PDB file of C-alpha atoms (C1' of nucleotides) in Angstrom:
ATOM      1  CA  UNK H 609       0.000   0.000   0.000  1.00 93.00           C
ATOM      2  CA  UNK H 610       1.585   3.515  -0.940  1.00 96.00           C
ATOM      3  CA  UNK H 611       0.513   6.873   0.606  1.00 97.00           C
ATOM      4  CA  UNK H 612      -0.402  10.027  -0.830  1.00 98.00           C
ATOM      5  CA  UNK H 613      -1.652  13.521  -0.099  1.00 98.00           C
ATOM      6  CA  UNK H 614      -4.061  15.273  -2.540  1.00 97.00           C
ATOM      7  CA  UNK H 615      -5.404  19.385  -2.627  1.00 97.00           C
ATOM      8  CA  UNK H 616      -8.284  20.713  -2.751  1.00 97.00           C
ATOM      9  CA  UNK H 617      -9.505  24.619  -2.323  1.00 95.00           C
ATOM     10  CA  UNK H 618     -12.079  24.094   0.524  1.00 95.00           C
ATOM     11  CA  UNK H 619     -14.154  26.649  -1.255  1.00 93.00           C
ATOM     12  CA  UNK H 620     -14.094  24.497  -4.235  1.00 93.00           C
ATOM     13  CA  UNK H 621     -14.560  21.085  -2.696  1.00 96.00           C
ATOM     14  CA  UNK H 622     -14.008  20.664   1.246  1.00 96.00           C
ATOM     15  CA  UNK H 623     -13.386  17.521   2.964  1.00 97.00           C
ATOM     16  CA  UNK H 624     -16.901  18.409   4.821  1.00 97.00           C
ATOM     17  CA  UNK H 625     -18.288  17.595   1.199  1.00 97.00           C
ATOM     18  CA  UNK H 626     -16.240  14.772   0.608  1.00 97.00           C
ATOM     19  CA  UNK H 627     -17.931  13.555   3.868  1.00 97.00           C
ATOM     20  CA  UNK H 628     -21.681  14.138   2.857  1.00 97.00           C
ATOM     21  CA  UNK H 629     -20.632  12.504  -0.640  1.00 97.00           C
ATOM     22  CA  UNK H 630     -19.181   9.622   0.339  1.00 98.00           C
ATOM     23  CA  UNK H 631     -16.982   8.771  -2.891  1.00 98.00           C
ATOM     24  CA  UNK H 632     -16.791  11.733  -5.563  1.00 97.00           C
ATOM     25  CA  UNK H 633     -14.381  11.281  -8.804  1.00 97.00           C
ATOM     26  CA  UNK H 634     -10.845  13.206  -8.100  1.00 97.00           C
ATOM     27  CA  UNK H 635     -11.659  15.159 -11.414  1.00 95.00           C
ATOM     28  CA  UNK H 636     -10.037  18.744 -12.657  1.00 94.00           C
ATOM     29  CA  UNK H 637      -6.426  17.581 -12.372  1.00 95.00           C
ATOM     30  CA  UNK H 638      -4.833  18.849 -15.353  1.00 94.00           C
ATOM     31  CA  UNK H 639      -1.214  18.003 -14.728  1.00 94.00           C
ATOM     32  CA  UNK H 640       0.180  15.632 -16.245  1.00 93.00           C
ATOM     33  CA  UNK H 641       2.473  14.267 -13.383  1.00 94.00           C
ATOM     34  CA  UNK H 642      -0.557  14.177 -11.136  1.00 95.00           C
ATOM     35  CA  UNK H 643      -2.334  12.169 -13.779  1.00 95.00           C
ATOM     36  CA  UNK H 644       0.448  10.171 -13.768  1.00 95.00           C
ATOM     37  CA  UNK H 645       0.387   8.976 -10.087  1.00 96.00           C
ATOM     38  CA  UNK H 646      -3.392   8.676 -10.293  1.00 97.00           C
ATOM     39  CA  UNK H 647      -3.359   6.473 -13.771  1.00 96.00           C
ATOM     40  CA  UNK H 648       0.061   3.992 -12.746  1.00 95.00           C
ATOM     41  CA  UNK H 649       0.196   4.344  -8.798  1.00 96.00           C
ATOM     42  CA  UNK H 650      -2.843   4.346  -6.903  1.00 97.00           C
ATOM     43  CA  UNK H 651      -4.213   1.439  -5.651  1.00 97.00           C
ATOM     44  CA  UNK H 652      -7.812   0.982  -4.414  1.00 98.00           C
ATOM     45  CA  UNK H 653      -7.206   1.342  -1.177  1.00 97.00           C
ATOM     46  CA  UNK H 654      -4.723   3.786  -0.651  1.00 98.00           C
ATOM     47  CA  UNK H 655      -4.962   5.970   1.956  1.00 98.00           C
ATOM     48  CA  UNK H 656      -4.647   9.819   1.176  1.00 98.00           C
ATOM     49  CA  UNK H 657      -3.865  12.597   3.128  1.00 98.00           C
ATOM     50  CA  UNK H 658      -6.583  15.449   2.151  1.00 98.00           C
ATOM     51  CA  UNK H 659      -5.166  18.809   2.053  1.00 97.00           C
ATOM     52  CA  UNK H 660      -7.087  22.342   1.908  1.00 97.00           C
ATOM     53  CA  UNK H 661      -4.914  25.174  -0.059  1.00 96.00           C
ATOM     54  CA  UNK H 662      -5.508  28.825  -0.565  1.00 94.00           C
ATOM     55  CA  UNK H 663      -7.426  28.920   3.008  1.00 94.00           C
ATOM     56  CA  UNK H 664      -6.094  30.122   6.461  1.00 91.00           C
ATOM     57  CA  UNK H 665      -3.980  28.433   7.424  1.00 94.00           C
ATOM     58  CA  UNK H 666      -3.669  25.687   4.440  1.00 96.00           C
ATOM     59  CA  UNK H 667      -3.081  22.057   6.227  1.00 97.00           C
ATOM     60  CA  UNK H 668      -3.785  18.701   6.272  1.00 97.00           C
ATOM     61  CA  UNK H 669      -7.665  18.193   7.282  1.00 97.00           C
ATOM     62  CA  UNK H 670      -7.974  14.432   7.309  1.00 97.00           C
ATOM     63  CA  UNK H 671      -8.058  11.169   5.314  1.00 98.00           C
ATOM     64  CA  UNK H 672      -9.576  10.103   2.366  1.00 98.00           C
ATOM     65  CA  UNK H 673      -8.990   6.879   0.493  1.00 98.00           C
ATOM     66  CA  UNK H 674      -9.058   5.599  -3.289  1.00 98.00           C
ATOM     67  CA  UNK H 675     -12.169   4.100  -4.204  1.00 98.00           C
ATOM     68  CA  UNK H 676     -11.184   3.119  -7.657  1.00 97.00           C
ATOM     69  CA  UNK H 677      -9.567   2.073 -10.716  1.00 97.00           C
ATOM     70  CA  UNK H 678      -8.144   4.930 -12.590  1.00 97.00           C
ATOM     71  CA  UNK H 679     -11.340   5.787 -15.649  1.00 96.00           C
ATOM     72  CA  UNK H 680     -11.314   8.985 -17.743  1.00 96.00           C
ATOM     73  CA  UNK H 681     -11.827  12.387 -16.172  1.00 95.00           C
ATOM     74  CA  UNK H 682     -15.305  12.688 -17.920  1.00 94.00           C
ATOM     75  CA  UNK H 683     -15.028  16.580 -17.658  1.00 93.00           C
ATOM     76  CA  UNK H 684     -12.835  16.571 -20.467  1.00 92.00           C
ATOM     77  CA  UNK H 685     -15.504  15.831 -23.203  1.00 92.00           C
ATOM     78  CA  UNK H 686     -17.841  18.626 -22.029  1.00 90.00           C
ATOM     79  CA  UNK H 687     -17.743  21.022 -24.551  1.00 85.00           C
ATOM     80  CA  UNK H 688     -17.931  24.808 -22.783  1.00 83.00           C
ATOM     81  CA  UNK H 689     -16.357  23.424 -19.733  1.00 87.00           C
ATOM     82  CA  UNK H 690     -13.655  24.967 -17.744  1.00 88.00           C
ATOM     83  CA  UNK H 691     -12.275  21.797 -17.671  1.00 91.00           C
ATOM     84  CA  UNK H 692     -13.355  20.592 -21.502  1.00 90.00           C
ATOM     85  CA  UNK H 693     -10.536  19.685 -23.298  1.00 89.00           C
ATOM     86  CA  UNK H 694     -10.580  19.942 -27.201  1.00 86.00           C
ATOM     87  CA  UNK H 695      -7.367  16.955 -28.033  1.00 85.00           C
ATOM     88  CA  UNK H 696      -9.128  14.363 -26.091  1.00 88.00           C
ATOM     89  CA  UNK H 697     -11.460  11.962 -27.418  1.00 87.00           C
ATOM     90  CA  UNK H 698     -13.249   9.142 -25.974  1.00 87.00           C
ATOM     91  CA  UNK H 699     -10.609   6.628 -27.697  1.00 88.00           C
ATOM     92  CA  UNK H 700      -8.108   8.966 -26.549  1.00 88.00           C
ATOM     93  CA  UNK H 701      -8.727  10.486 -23.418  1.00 92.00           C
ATOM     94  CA  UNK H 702      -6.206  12.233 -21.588  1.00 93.00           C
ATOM     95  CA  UNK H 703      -7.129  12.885 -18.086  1.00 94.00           C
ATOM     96  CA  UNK H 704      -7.527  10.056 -15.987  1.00 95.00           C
ATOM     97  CA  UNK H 705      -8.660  10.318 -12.293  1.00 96.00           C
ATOM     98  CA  UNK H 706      -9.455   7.811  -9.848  1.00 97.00           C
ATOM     99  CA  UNK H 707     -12.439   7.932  -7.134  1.00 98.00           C
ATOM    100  CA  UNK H 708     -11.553   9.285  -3.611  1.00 98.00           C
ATOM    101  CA  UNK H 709     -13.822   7.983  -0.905  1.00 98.00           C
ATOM    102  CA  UNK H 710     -14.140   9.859   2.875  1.00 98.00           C
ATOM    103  CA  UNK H 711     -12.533   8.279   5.372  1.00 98.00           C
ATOM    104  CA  UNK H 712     -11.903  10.776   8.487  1.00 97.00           C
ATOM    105  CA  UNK H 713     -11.718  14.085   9.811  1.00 97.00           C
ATOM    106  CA  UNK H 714      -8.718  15.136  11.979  1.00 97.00           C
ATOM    107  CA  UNK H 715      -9.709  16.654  15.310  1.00 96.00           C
ATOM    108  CA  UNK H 716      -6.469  18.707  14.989  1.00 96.00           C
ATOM    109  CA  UNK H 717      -5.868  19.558  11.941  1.00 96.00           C
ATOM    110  CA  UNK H 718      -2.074  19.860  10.809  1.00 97.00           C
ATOM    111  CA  UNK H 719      -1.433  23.572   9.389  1.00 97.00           C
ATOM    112  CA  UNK H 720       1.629  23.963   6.902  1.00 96.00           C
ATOM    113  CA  UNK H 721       3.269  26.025   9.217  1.00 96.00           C
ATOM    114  CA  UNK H 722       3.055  22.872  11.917  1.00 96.00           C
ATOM    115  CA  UNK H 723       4.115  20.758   9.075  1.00 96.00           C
ATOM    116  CA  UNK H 724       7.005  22.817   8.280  1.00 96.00           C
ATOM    117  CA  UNK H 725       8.598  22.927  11.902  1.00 95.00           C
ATOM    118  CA  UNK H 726       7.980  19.680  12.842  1.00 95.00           C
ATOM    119  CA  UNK H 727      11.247  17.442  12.696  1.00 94.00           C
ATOM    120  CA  UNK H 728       9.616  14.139  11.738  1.00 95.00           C
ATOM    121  CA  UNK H 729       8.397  15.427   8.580  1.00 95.00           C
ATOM    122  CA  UNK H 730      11.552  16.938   7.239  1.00 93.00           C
ATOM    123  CA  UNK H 731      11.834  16.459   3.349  1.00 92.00           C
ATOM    124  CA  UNK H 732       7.955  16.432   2.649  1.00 95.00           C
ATOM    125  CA  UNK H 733       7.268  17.373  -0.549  1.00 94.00           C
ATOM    126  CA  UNK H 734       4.444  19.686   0.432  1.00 95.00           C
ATOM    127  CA  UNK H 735       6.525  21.267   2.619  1.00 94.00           C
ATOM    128  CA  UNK H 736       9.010  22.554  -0.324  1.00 92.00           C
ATOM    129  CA  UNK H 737       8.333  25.967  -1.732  1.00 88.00           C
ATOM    130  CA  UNK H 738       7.274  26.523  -4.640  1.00 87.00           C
ATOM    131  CA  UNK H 739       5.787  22.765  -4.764  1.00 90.00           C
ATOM    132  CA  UNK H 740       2.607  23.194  -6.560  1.00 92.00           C
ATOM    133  CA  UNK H 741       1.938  19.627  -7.481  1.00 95.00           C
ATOM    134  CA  UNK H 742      -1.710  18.461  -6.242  1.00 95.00           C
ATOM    135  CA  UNK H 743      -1.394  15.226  -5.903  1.00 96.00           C
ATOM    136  CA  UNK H 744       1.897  13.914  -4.388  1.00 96.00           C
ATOM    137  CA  UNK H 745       3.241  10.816  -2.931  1.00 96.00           C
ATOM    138  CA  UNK H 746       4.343  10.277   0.845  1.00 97.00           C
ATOM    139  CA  UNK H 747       6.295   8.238   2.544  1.00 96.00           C
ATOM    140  CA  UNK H 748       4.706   6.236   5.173  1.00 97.00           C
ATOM    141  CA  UNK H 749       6.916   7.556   8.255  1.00 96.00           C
ATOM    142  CA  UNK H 750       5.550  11.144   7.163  1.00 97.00           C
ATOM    143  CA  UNK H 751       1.654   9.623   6.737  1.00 97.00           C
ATOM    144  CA  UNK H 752       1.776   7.736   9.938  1.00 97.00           C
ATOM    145  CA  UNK H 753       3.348  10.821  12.051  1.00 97.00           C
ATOM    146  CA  UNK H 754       0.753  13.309  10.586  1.00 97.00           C
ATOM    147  CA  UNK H 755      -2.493  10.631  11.244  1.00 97.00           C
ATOM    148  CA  UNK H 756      -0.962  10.321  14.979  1.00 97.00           C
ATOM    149  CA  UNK H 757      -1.224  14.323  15.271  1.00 96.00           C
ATOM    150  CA  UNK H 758      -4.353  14.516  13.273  1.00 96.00           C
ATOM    151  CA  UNK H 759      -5.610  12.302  15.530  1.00 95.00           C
ATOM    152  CA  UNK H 760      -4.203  13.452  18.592  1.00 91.00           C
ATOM    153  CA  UNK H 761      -3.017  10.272  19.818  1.00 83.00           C
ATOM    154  CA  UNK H 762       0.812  11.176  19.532  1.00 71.00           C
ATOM    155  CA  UNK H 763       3.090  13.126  22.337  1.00 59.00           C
TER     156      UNK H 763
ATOM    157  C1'  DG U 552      14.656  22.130 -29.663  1.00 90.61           C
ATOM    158  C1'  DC U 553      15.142  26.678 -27.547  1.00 90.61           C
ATOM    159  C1'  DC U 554      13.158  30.007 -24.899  1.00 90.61           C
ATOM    160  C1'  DA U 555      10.137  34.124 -24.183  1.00 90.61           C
ATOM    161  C1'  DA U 556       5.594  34.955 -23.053  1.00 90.61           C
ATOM    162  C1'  DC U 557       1.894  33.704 -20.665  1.00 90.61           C
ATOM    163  C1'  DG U 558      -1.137  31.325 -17.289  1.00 90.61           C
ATOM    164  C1'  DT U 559      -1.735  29.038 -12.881  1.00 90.61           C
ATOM    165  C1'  DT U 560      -0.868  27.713  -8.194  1.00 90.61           C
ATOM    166  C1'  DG U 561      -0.899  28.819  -3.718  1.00 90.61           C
ATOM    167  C1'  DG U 562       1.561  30.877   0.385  1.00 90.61           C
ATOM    168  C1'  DC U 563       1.752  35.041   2.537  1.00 90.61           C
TER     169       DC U 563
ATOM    170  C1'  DG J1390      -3.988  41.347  -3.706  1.00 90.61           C
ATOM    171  C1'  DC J1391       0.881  40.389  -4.574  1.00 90.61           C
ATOM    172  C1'  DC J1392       4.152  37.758  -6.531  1.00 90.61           C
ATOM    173  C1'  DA J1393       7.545  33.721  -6.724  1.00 90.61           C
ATOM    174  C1'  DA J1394       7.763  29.398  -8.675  1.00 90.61           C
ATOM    175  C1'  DC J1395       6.741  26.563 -12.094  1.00 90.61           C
ATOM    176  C1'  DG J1396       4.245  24.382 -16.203  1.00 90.61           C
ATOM    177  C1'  DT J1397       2.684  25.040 -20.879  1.00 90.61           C
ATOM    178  C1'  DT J1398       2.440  27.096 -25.373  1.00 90.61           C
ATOM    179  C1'  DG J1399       3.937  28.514 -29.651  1.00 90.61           C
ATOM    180  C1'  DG J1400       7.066  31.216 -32.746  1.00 90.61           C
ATOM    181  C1'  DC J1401      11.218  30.642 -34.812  1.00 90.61           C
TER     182       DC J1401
END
DNA sequence: GCCAACGTTGGC
DNA sequence: GCCAACGTTGGC
């Protein structure tokens, strides 16, 4: 099982509606390294660390999980869309999500600023200016530290 | 294939 | 709202 940490604007999708959804489809991501991860590396099963950015403060909010094989982003064949794109085709699509399902939300959320000064997670890659990439791989030492804090079962 | 221009992300 | 960092586009 690998571990991974997605973003999401809360005032574009918040973990709160990931909650009252249940499972939603990670769709939107138009990067192709992101795509990447989400097409060859996720598992079903996977558990993700879900992330609001832009917000105050931005941190780590709680867990979701992946609740599928990777299937074409279906945004990317509606015409007018923001997300509509005109070089994909149904034989050739070229954004590929996966499902996220809700799992849990943190009683203490982690804020970047806790990530950042907190030994243990040294070398995260969301820690890193300048890292814009929304959905990133982490190592298990870093997952299981941050789920202890979220959780407030560590120290 | 280089690289300038442009757009986006996202912390602050 | 600003702007640094970075990805993408397109002219050449």
């Amino acid at each position: 099982m690998r571990y991974w940490l997605v973003k999401s604007e809360p005032d574009v999708y918040p973990l709160s509606q990931l909650k009252e959804d249940g499972v939603t489809p990670w769709d939107g991501i138009r990067n192709y390294q992101a795509r990447n991860f989400m097409r060859d590396e996720m598992k079903v099963g996977d558990l993700v660390l879900f992330y609001h950015s832009n917000t105050k403060p931005p941190g780590v909010v709680g867990l979701c999980k992946v609740a599928s094989e990777p299937y074409p982003d279906a945004l990317q064949f509606e015409e007018g869309h923001k997300y509509f794109d005109p070089k994909a085709t149904e034989e050739k699509p070229r954004w590929i999500l996966v499902d996220m399902g809700y799992v849990e939300t943190f009683e203490h959320p982690i804020s970047l600023a806790d990530l950042k000064s907190d030994p243990a997670l040294e070398g995260m890659l969301v820690t890193r200016k300048g890292q814009r990439l929304s959905v990133q791989p982490v190592e298990q030492h870093h997952f299981d530290h941050i789920v202890a804090l979220g959780r407030g079962t560590s120290r």
